[in-house]
Amino acid sequence: RRRLRSAEWSCSDCRQGRSRCFVCGADGVIAVDLFRCEWGGGGARPCGKMYHAECAAGAGGPGFVCGLHSCAACGTREARSCDEGDGNGLV
């Protein structure tokens, strides 16, 4: 029996283009029902969490960045550019 390397293995959901919403946990089709957070600039590992547009407050779509990477005070994507609060609003 041949052993697969971890880089070769993928789950049945990924093979079928399906995933679960990070907020509500319901299944959906990637790029149809669910949108992937595209945060990952500066060589950082991409977030990759999936969201229904409704669960992401209607913000899903190309270039979508989830609230985990936005300043809680002003909504910018980098805490160092936040002009409100103490600069620690990055969630």
mmCIF file of N, CA, C and O in Angstrom:
data_model
loop_
_atom_site.group_PDB
_atom_site.id
_atom_site.type_symbol
_atom_site.label_atom_id
_atom_site.label_comp_id
_atom_site.label_asym_id
_atom_site.label_seq_id
_atom_site.Cartn_x
_atom_site.Cartn_y
_atom_site.Cartn_z
ATOM 1 N N ARG A 1 0.833 -1.188 0.000
ATOM 2 C CA ARG A 1 0.000 0.000 0.000
ATOM 3 C C ARG A 1 0.878 1.252 0.000
ATOM 4 O O ARG A 1 1.796 1.364 0.786
ATOM 5 N N ARG A 2 0.595 2.164 -0.883
ATOM 6 C CA ARG A 2 1.385 3.385 -1.023
ATOM 7 C C ARG A 2 0.945 4.430 -0.001
ATOM 8 O O ARG A 2 -0.228 4.671 0.198
ATOM 9 N N ARG A 3 1.891 5.066 0.653
ATOM 10 C CA ARG A 3 1.601 6.144 1.600
ATOM 11 C C ARG A 3 1.635 7.488 0.891
ATOM 12 O O ARG A 3 2.553 7.771 0.142
ATOM 13 N N LEU A 4 0.631 8.296 1.145
ATOM 14 C CA LEU A 4 0.591 9.633 0.555
ATOM 15 C C LEU A 4 1.342 10.620 1.430
ATOM 16 O O LEU A 4 1.250 10.569 2.648
ATOM 17 N N ARG A 5 2.076 11.487 0.813
ATOM 18 C CA ARG A 5 2.694 12.590 1.543
ATOM 19 C C ARG A 5 1.607 13.603 1.869
ATOM 20 O O ARG A 5 0.623 13.730 1.137
ATOM 21 N N SER A 6 1.783 14.335 2.951
ATOM 22 C CA SER A 6 0.752 15.281 3.377
ATOM 23 C C SER A 6 0.445 16.314 2.296
ATOM 24 O O SER A 6 -0.672 16.791 2.201
ATOM 25 N N ALA A 7 1.406 16.654 1.444
ATOM 26 C CA ALA A 7 1.178 17.626 0.376
ATOM 27 C C ALA A 7 0.257 17.061 -0.706
ATOM 28 O O ALA A 7 -0.353 17.803 -1.454
ATOM 29 N N GLU A 8 0.142 15.744 -0.781
ATOM 30 C CA GLU A 8 -0.698 15.109 -1.796
ATOM 31 C C GLU A 8 -2.126 14.879 -1.311
ATOM 32 O O GLU A 8 -3.023 14.704 -2.098
ATOM 33 N N TRP A 9 -2.330 14.847 -0.009
ATOM 34 C CA TRP A 9 -3.632 14.524 0.555
ATOM 35 C C TRP A 9 -4.510 15.759 0.647
ATOM 36 O O TRP A 9 -4.043 16.847 0.969
ATOM 37 N N SER A 10 -5.779 15.611 0.353
ATOM 38 C CA SER A 10 -6.748 16.677 0.589
ATOM 39 C C SER A 10 -8.067 16.025 0.986
ATOM 40 O O SER A 10 -8.391 14.923 0.542
ATOM 41 N N CYS A 11 -8.817 16.715 1.828
ATOM 42 C CA CYS A 11 -10.075 16.159 2.326
ATOM 43 C C CYS A 11 -11.141 16.170 1.222
ATOM 44 O O CYS A 11 -10.999 16.848 0.203
ATOM 45 N N SER A 12 -12.227 15.444 1.475
ATOM 46 C CA SER A 12 -13.288 15.351 0.472
ATOM 47 C C SER A 12 -13.947 16.706 0.223
ATOM 48 O O SER A 12 -14.341 17.005 -0.903
ATOM 49 N N ASP A 13 -14.082 17.548 1.266
ATOM 50 C CA ASP A 13 -14.657 18.885 1.069
ATOM 51 C C ASP A 13 -13.809 19.702 0.095
ATOM 52 O O ASP A 13 -14.343 20.333 -0.820
ATOM 53 N N CYS A 14 -12.499 19.694 0.277
ATOM 54 C CA CYS A 14 -11.615 20.461 -0.626
ATOM 55 C C CYS A 14 -11.659 19.916 -2.043
ATOM 56 O O CYS A 14 -11.686 20.678 -3.005
ATOM 57 N N ARG A 15 -11.680 18.615 -2.185
ATOM 58 C CA ARG A 15 -11.754 18.010 -3.525
ATOM 59 C C ARG A 15 -13.047 18.392 -4.235
ATOM 60 O O ARG A 15 -13.090 18.496 -5.453
ATOM 61 N N GLN A 16 -14.121 18.621 -3.462
ATOM 62 C CA GLN A 16 -15.422 18.987 -4.032
ATOM 63 C C GLN A 16 -15.636 20.496 -4.070
ATOM 64 O O GLN A 16 -16.696 20.954 -4.498
ATOM 65 N N GLY A 17 -14.641 21.278 -3.631
ATOM 66 C CA GLY A 17 -14.777 22.733 -3.643
ATOM 67 C C GLY A 17 -15.749 23.246 -2.588
ATOM 68 O O GLY A 17 -16.402 24.260 -2.774
ATOM 69 N N ARG A 18 -15.850 22.532 -1.468
ATOM 70 C CA ARG A 18 -16.778 22.905 -0.402
ATOM 71 C C ARG A 18 -16.002 23.244 0.865
ATOM 72 O O ARG A 18 -14.880 22.799 1.056
ATOM 73 N N SER A 19 -16.621 24.032 1.740
ATOM 74 C CA SER A 19 -16.034 24.349 3.031
ATOM 75 C C SER A 19 -17.152 24.764 3.974
ATOM 76 O O SER A 19 -18.332 24.713 3.613
ATOM 77 N N ARG A 20 -16.771 25.203 5.180
ATOM 78 C CA ARG A 20 -17.739 25.673 6.174
ATOM 79 C C ARG A 20 -17.444 27.122 6.511
ATOM 80 O O ARG A 20 -16.297 27.545 6.579
ATOM 81 N N CYS A 21 -18.503 27.880 6.758
ATOM 82 C CA CYS A 21 -18.390 29.279 7.151
ATOM 83 C C CYS A 21 -17.794 29.369 8.552
ATOM 84 O O CYS A 21 -18.219 28.658 9.464
ATOM 85 N N PHE A 22 -16.815 30.246 8.730
ATOM 86 C CA PHE A 22 -16.156 30.440 10.017
ATOM 87 C C PHE A 22 -17.114 31.001 11.065
ATOM 88 O O PHE A 22 -16.962 30.742 12.247
ATOM 89 N N VAL A 23 -18.132 31.744 10.643
ATOM 90 C CA VAL A 23 -19.076 32.367 11.578
ATOM 91 C C VAL A 23 -20.205 31.414 11.954
ATOM 92 O O VAL A 23 -20.414 31.110 13.129
ATOM 93 N N CYS A 24 -20.950 30.922 10.965
ATOM 94 C CA CYS A 24 -22.155 30.130 11.265
ATOM 95 C C CYS A 24 -21.930 28.620 11.206
ATOM 96 O O CYS A 24 -22.756 27.865 11.697
ATOM 97 N N GLY A 25 -20.845 28.179 10.576
ATOM 98 C CA GLY A 25 -20.545 26.761 10.506
ATOM 99 C C GLY A 25 -21.282 25.985 9.429
ATOM 100 O O GLY A 25 -21.079 24.781 9.282
ATOM 101 N N ALA A 26 -22.132 26.656 8.660
ATOM 102 C CA ALA A 26 -22.879 25.974 7.602
ATOM 103 C C ALA A 26 -21.986 25.710 6.393
ATOM 104 O O ALA A 26 -21.078 26.473 6.092
ATOM 105 N N ASP A 27 -22.265 24.611 5.700
ATOM 106 C CA ASP A 27 -21.526 24.251 4.485
ATOM 107 C C ASP A 27 -21.847 25.213 3.350
ATOM 108 O O ASP A 27 -22.899 25.850 3.346
ATOM 109 N N GLY A 28 -20.941 25.261 2.380
ATOM 110 C CA GLY A 28 -21.175 26.050 1.185
ATOM 111 C C GLY A 28 -20.144 25.733 0.128
ATOM 112 O O GLY A 28 -19.158 25.041 0.380
ATOM 113 N N VAL A 29 -20.366 26.235 -1.071
ATOM 114 C CA VAL A 29 -19.456 26.055 -2.194
ATOM 115 C C VAL A 29 -18.513 27.258 -2.236
ATOM 116 O O VAL A 29 -18.951 28.412 -2.222
ATOM 117 N N ILE A 30 -17.225 26.969 -2.294
ATOM 118 C CA ILE A 30 -16.209 28.022 -2.324
ATOM 119 C C ILE A 30 -16.370 28.866 -3.577
ATOM 120 O O ILE A 30 -16.564 28.346 -4.665
ATOM 121 N N ALA A 31 -16.291 30.181 -3.433
ATOM 122 C CA ALA A 31 -16.402 31.185 -4.496
ATOM 123 C C ALA A 31 -17.818 31.326 -5.044
ATOM 124 O O ALA A 31 -18.046 32.106 -5.952
ATOM 125 N N VAL A 32 -18.765 30.563 -4.502
ATOM 126 C CA VAL A 32 -20.171 30.719 -4.869
ATOM 127 C C VAL A 32 -20.935 31.174 -3.631
ATOM 128 O O VAL A 32 -21.519 32.245 -3.605
ATOM 129 N N ASP A 33 -20.917 30.340 -2.604
ATOM 130 C CA ASP A 33 -21.587 30.651 -1.346
ATOM 131 C C ASP A 33 -20.623 31.243 -0.327
ATOM 132 O O ASP A 33 -21.016 32.010 0.547
ATOM 133 N N LEU A 34 -19.361 30.833 -0.396
ATOM 134 C CA LEU A 34 -18.355 31.220 0.593
ATOM 135 C C LEU A 34 -17.213 31.976 -0.054
ATOM 136 O O LEU A 34 -16.821 31.687 -1.181
ATOM 137 N N PHE A 35 -16.665 32.939 0.693
ATOM 138 C CA PHE A 35 -15.513 33.702 0.230
ATOM 139 C C PHE A 35 -14.369 33.516 1.210
ATOM 140 O O PHE A 35 -14.562 33.525 2.417
ATOM 141 N N ARG A 36 -13.171 33.379 0.678
ATOM 142 C CA ARG A 36 -11.968 33.169 1.485
ATOM 143 C C ARG A 36 -11.358 34.521 1.854
ATOM 144 O O ARG A 36 -11.247 35.407 1.018
ATOM 145 N N CYS A 37 -10.976 34.661 3.121
ATOM 146 C CA CYS A 37 -10.234 35.854 3.538
ATOM 147 C C CYS A 37 -8.890 35.832 2.830
ATOM 148 O O CYS A 37 -8.170 34.841 2.876
ATOM 149 N N GLU A 38 -8.547 36.920 2.160
ATOM 150 C CA GLU A 38 -7.319 36.975 1.372
ATOM 151 C C GLU A 38 -6.188 37.689 2.079
ATOM 152 O O GLU A 38 -5.173 38.012 1.473
ATOM 153 N N TRP A 39 -6.336 37.928 3.398
ATOM 154 C CA TRP A 39 -5.259 38.583 4.140
ATOM 155 C C TRP A 39 -4.029 37.701 4.148
ATOM 156 O O TRP A 39 -4.112 36.493 4.212
ATOM 157 N N GLY A 40 -2.887 38.309 4.052
ATOM 158 C CA GLY A 40 -1.647 37.538 4.097
ATOM 159 C C GLY A 40 -0.503 38.309 3.484
ATOM 160 O O GLY A 40 0.415 37.736 2.938
ATOM 161 N N GLY A 41 -0.558 39.625 3.554
ATOM 162 C CA GLY A 41 0.501 40.450 2.978
ATOM 163 C C GLY A 41 1.800 40.357 3.749
ATOM 164 O O GLY A 41 1.852 39.865 4.868
ATOM 165 N N GLY A 42 2.858 40.804 3.137
ATOM 166 C CA GLY A 42 4.159 40.855 3.794
ATOM 167 C C GLY A 42 4.754 39.490 4.086
ATOM 168 O O GLY A 42 5.508 39.336 5.028
ATOM 169 N N GLY A 43 4.403 38.499 3.297
ATOM 170 C CA GLY A 43 4.959 37.169 3.483
ATOM 171 C C GLY A 43 4.290 36.381 4.594
ATOM 172 O O GLY A 43 4.708 35.276 4.908
ATOM 173 N N ALA A 44 3.254 36.937 5.214
ATOM 174 C CA ALA A 44 2.549 36.219 6.276
ATOM 175 C C ALA A 44 1.753 35.063 5.690
ATOM 176 O O ALA A 44 1.363 35.095 4.526
ATOM 177 N N ARG A 45 1.526 34.064 6.494
ATOM 178 C CA ARG A 45 0.714 32.935 6.060
ATOM 179 C C ARG A 45 -0.713 33.421 5.820
ATOM 180 O O ARG A 45 -1.276 34.108 6.660
ATOM 181 N N PRO A 46 -1.318 33.084 4.672
ATOM 182 C CA PRO A 46 -2.682 33.538 4.389
ATOM 183 C C PRO A 46 -3.668 33.067 5.451
ATOM 184 O O PRO A 46 -3.528 31.986 5.998
ATOM 185 N N CYS A 47 -4.669 33.890 5.736
ATOM 186 C CA CYS A 47 -5.693 33.543 6.719
ATOM 187 C C CYS A 47 -6.486 32.343 6.227
ATOM 188 O O CYS A 47 -6.507 31.302 6.866
ATOM 189 N N GLY A 48 -7.178 32.499 5.088
ATOM 190 C CA GLY A 48 -7.893 31.391 4.476
ATOM 191 C C GLY A 48 -9.234 31.037 5.078
ATOM 192 O O GLY A 48 -9.884 30.106 4.624
ATOM 193 N N LYS A 49 -9.685 31.721 6.112
ATOM 194 C CA LYS A 49 -10.998 31.414 6.676
ATOM 195 C C LYS A 49 -12.085 31.724 5.657
ATOM 196 O O LYS A 49 -11.957 32.647 4.880
ATOM 197 N N MET A 50 -13.152 30.932 5.685
ATOM 198 C CA MET A 50 -14.252 31.073 4.733
ATOM 199 C C MET A 50 -15.458 31.711 5.405
ATOM 200 O O MET A 50 -15.740 31.426 6.570
ATOM 201 N N TYR A 51 -16.168 32.564 4.646
ATOM 202 C CA TYR A 51 -17.331 33.269 5.166
ATOM 203 C C TYR A 51 -18.430 33.341 4.119
ATOM 204 O O TYR A 51 -18.142 33.535 2.940
ATOM 205 N N HIS A 52 -19.694 33.220 4.554
ATOM 206 C CA HIS A 52 -20.821 33.614 3.711
ATOM 207 C C HIS A 52 -20.794 35.142 3.663
ATOM 208 O O HIS A 52 -20.418 35.785 4.643
ATOM 209 N N ALA A 53 -21.220 35.735 2.563
ATOM 210 C CA ALA A 53 -21.259 37.200 2.464
ATOM 211 C C ALA A 53 -22.119 37.790 3.577
ATOM 212 O O ALA A 53 -21.766 38.797 4.178
ATOM 213 N N GLU A 54 -23.240 37.126 3.884
ATOM 214 C CA GLU A 54 -24.136 37.627 4.931
ATOM 215 C C GLU A 54 -23.462 37.576 6.300
ATOM 216 O O GLU A 54 -23.657 38.459 7.130
ATOM 217 N N CYS A 55 -22.683 36.545 6.559
ATOM 218 C CA CYS A 55 -21.999 36.397 7.848
ATOM 219 C C CYS A 55 -20.835 37.372 7.984
ATOM 220 O O CYS A 55 -20.410 37.686 9.096
ATOM 221 N N ALA A 56 -20.321 37.851 6.863
ATOM 222 C CA ALA A 56 -19.222 38.820 6.873
ATOM 223 C C ALA A 56 -19.773 40.226 6.667
ATOM 224 O O ALA A 56 -19.102 41.091 6.114
ATOM 225 N N ALA A 57 -21.001 40.448 7.111
ATOM 226 C CA ALA A 57 -21.666 41.753 7.001
ATOM 227 C C ALA A 57 -21.712 42.240 5.557
ATOM 228 O O ALA A 57 -21.538 43.423 5.279
ATOM 229 N N GLY A 58 -21.893 41.308 4.598
ATOM 230 C CA GLY A 58 -22.031 41.662 3.189
ATOM 231 C C GLY A 58 -20.737 42.028 2.498
ATOM 232 O O GLY A 58 -20.745 42.479 1.365
ATOM 233 N N ALA A 59 -19.591 41.804 3.168
ATOM 234 C CA ALA A 59 -18.311 42.244 2.612
ATOM 235 C C ALA A 59 -17.563 41.164 1.852
ATOM 236 O O ALA A 59 -16.446 41.379 1.429
ATOM 237 N N GLY A 60 -18.137 39.975 1.665
ATOM 238 C CA GLY A 60 -17.435 38.903 0.971
ATOM 239 C C GLY A 60 -17.252 39.215 -0.502
ATOM 240 O O GLY A 60 -17.982 39.993 -1.083
ATOM 241 N N GLY A 61 -16.230 38.624 -1.102
ATOM 242 C CA GLY A 61 -15.961 38.820 -2.516
ATOM 243 C C GLY A 61 -14.475 38.940 -2.766
ATOM 244 O O GLY A 61 -13.664 38.811 -1.854
ATOM 245 N N PRO A 62 -14.077 39.185 -4.008
ATOM 246 C CA PRO A 62 -12.655 39.307 -4.337
ATOM 247 C C PRO A 62 -11.975 40.388 -3.497
ATOM 248 O O PRO A 62 -12.507 41.475 -3.308
ATOM 249 N N GLY A 63 -10.819 40.064 -2.945
ATOM 250 C CA GLY A 63 -10.061 41.007 -2.126
ATOM 251 C C GLY A 63 -10.571 41.124 -0.696
ATOM 252 O O GLY A 63 -10.080 41.932 0.073
ATOM 253 N N PHE A 64 -11.530 40.277 -0.319
ATOM 254 C CA PHE A 64 -12.123 40.329 1.020
ATOM 255 C C PHE A 64 -11.087 40.027 2.102
ATOM 256 O O PHE A 64 -10.305 39.100 1.988
ATOM 257 N N VAL A 65 -11.074 40.861 3.142
ATOM 258 C CA VAL A 65 -10.242 40.638 4.320
ATOM 259 C C VAL A 65 -11.173 40.615 5.526
ATOM 260 O O VAL A 65 -11.926 41.564 5.746
ATOM 261 N N CYS A 66 -11.145 39.534 6.297
ATOM 262 C CA CYS A 66 -12.063 39.392 7.426
ATOM 263 C C CYS A 66 -11.705 40.319 8.579
ATOM 264 O O CYS A 66 -10.605 40.869 8.639
ATOM 265 N N GLY A 67 -12.643 40.477 9.479
ATOM 266 C CA GLY A 67 -12.492 41.366 10.621
ATOM 267 C C GLY A 67 -11.384 40.986 11.575
ATOM 268 O O GLY A 67 -10.978 41.810 12.410
ATOM 269 N N LEU A 68 -10.856 39.781 11.478
ATOM 270 C CA LEU A 68 -9.756 39.377 12.347
ATOM 271 C C LEU A 68 -8.481 40.154 12.050
ATOM 272 O O LEU A 68 -7.555 40.159 12.847
ATOM 273 N N HIS A 69 -8.432 40.823 10.881
ATOM 274 C CA HIS A 69 -7.215 41.523 10.465
ATOM 275 C C HIS A 69 -7.454 43.009 10.273
ATOM 276 O O HIS A 69 -6.715 43.671 9.561
ATOM 277 N N SER A 70 -8.508 43.538 10.872
ATOM 278 C CA SER A 70 -8.847 44.946 10.729
ATOM 279 C C SER A 70 -8.866 45.613 12.096
ATOM 280 O O SER A 70 -9.213 44.993 13.093
ATOM 281 N N CYS A 71 -8.524 46.881 12.129
ATOM 282 C CA CYS A 71 -8.541 47.661 13.362
ATOM 283 C C CYS A 71 -9.989 47.787 13.848
ATOM 284 O O CYS A 71 -10.873 48.187 13.093
ATOM 285 N N ALA A 72 -10.221 47.475 15.121
ATOM 286 C CA ALA A 72 -11.563 47.560 15.693
ATOM 287 C C ALA A 72 -12.047 48.997 15.807
ATOM 288 O O ALA A 72 -13.243 49.264 15.812
ATOM 289 N N ALA A 73 -11.125 49.958 15.868
ATOM 290 C CA ALA A 73 -11.507 51.356 16.034
ATOM 291 C C ALA A 73 -11.860 52.031 14.711
ATOM 292 O O ALA A 73 -12.877 52.716 14.621
ATOM 293 N N CYS A 74 -11.033 51.833 13.670
ATOM 294 C CA CYS A 74 -11.266 52.574 12.429
ATOM 295 C C CYS A 74 -11.470 51.704 11.195
ATOM 296 O O CYS A 74 -11.824 52.195 10.145
ATOM 297 N N GLY A 75 -11.193 50.395 11.304
ATOM 298 C CA GLY A 75 -11.428 49.493 10.186
ATOM 299 C C GLY A 75 -10.257 49.306 9.245
ATOM 300 O O GLY A 75 -10.340 48.520 8.314
ATOM 301 N N THR A 76 -9.138 50.011 9.457
ATOM 302 C CA THR A 76 -7.993 49.810 8.569
ATOM 303 C C THR A 76 -7.391 48.435 8.815
ATOM 304 O O THR A 76 -7.607 47.816 9.855
ATOM 305 N N ARG A 77 -6.607 47.968 7.855
ATOM 306 C CA ARG A 77 -6.056 46.620 7.921
ATOM 307 C C ARG A 77 -4.750 46.545 8.693
ATOM 308 O O ARG A 77 -4.265 45.470 8.942
ATOM 309 N N GLU A 78 -4.145 47.672 9.041
ATOM 310 C CA GLU A 78 -2.888 47.649 9.778
ATOM 311 C C GLU A 78 -2.998 48.559 10.990
ATOM 312 O O GLU A 78 -3.344 49.722 10.862
ATOM 313 N N ALA A 79 -2.682 48.026 12.163
ATOM 314 C CA ALA A 79 -2.796 48.805 13.401
ATOM 315 C C ALA A 79 -1.890 50.035 13.364
ATOM 316 O O ALA A 79 -2.239 51.079 13.888
ATOM 317 N N ARG A 80 -0.727 49.949 12.702
ATOM 318 C CA ARG A 80 0.202 51.082 12.727
ATOM 319 C C ARG A 80 -0.330 52.297 11.962
ATOM 320 O O ARG A 80 0.150 53.391 12.148
ATOM 321 N N SER A 81 -1.363 52.104 11.121
ATOM 322 C CA SER A 81 -1.912 53.238 10.391
ATOM 323 C C SER A 81 -3.211 53.743 11.013
ATOM 324 O O SER A 81 -3.856 54.607 10.461
ATOM 325 N N CYS A 82 -3.580 53.204 12.174
ATOM 326 C CA CYS A 82 -4.816 53.591 12.831
ATOM 327 C C CYS A 82 -4.626 54.910 13.561
ATOM 328 O O CYS A 82 -3.733 55.053 14.382
ATOM 329 N N ASP A 83 -5.482 55.898 13.272
ATOM 330 C CA ASP A 83 -5.394 57.201 13.913
ATOM 331 C C ASP A 83 -6.284 57.313 15.129
ATOM 332 O O ASP A 83 -6.214 58.291 15.862
ATOM 333 N N GLU A 84 -7.157 56.320 15.359
ATOM 334 C CA GLU A 84 -8.069 56.359 16.490
ATOM 335 C C GLU A 84 -7.609 55.398 17.570
ATOM 336 O O GLU A 84 -6.935 54.431 17.313
ATOM 337 N N GLY A 85 -8.013 55.642 18.791
ATOM 338 C CA GLY A 85 -7.708 54.742 19.892
ATOM 339 C C GLY A 85 -6.240 54.720 20.204
ATOM 340 O O GLY A 85 -5.491 55.638 19.889
ATOM 341 N N ASP A 86 -5.802 53.640 20.835
ATOM 342 C CA ASP A 86 -4.397 53.541 21.267
ATOM 343 C C ASP A 86 -3.521 52.749 20.307
ATOM 344 O O ASP A 86 -2.375 52.469 20.602
ATOM 345 N N GLY A 87 -4.065 52.391 19.134
ATOM 346 C CA GLY A 87 -3.280 51.643 18.152
ATOM 347 C C GLY A 87 -3.279 50.145 18.411
ATOM 348 O O GLY A 87 -2.660 49.384 17.685
ATOM 349 N N ASN A 88 -3.951 49.711 19.467
ATOM 350 C CA ASN A 88 -4.010 48.299 19.770
ATOM 351 C C ASN A 88 -5.339 47.688 19.362
ATOM 352 O O ASN A 88 -5.727 46.656 19.882
ATOM 353 N N GLY A 89 -6.027 48.295 18.435
ATOM 354 C CA GLY A 89 -7.344 47.829 18.032
ATOM 355 C C GLY A 89 -7.325 46.649 17.087
ATOM 356 O O GLY A 89 -8.368 46.125 16.737
ATOM 357 N N LEU A 90 -6.142 46.190 16.668
ATOM 358 C CA LEU A 90 -6.078 45.057 15.759
ATOM 359 C C LEU A 90 -6.565 43.823 16.474
ATOM 360 O O LEU A 90 -6.066 43.475 17.530
ATOM 361 N N VAL A 91 -7.560 43.196 15.939
ATOM 362 C CA VAL A 91 -8.185 42.040 16.578
ATOM 363 C C VAL A 91 -7.454 40.786 16.188
ATOM 364 O O VAL A 91 -7.041 40.622 15.089
#
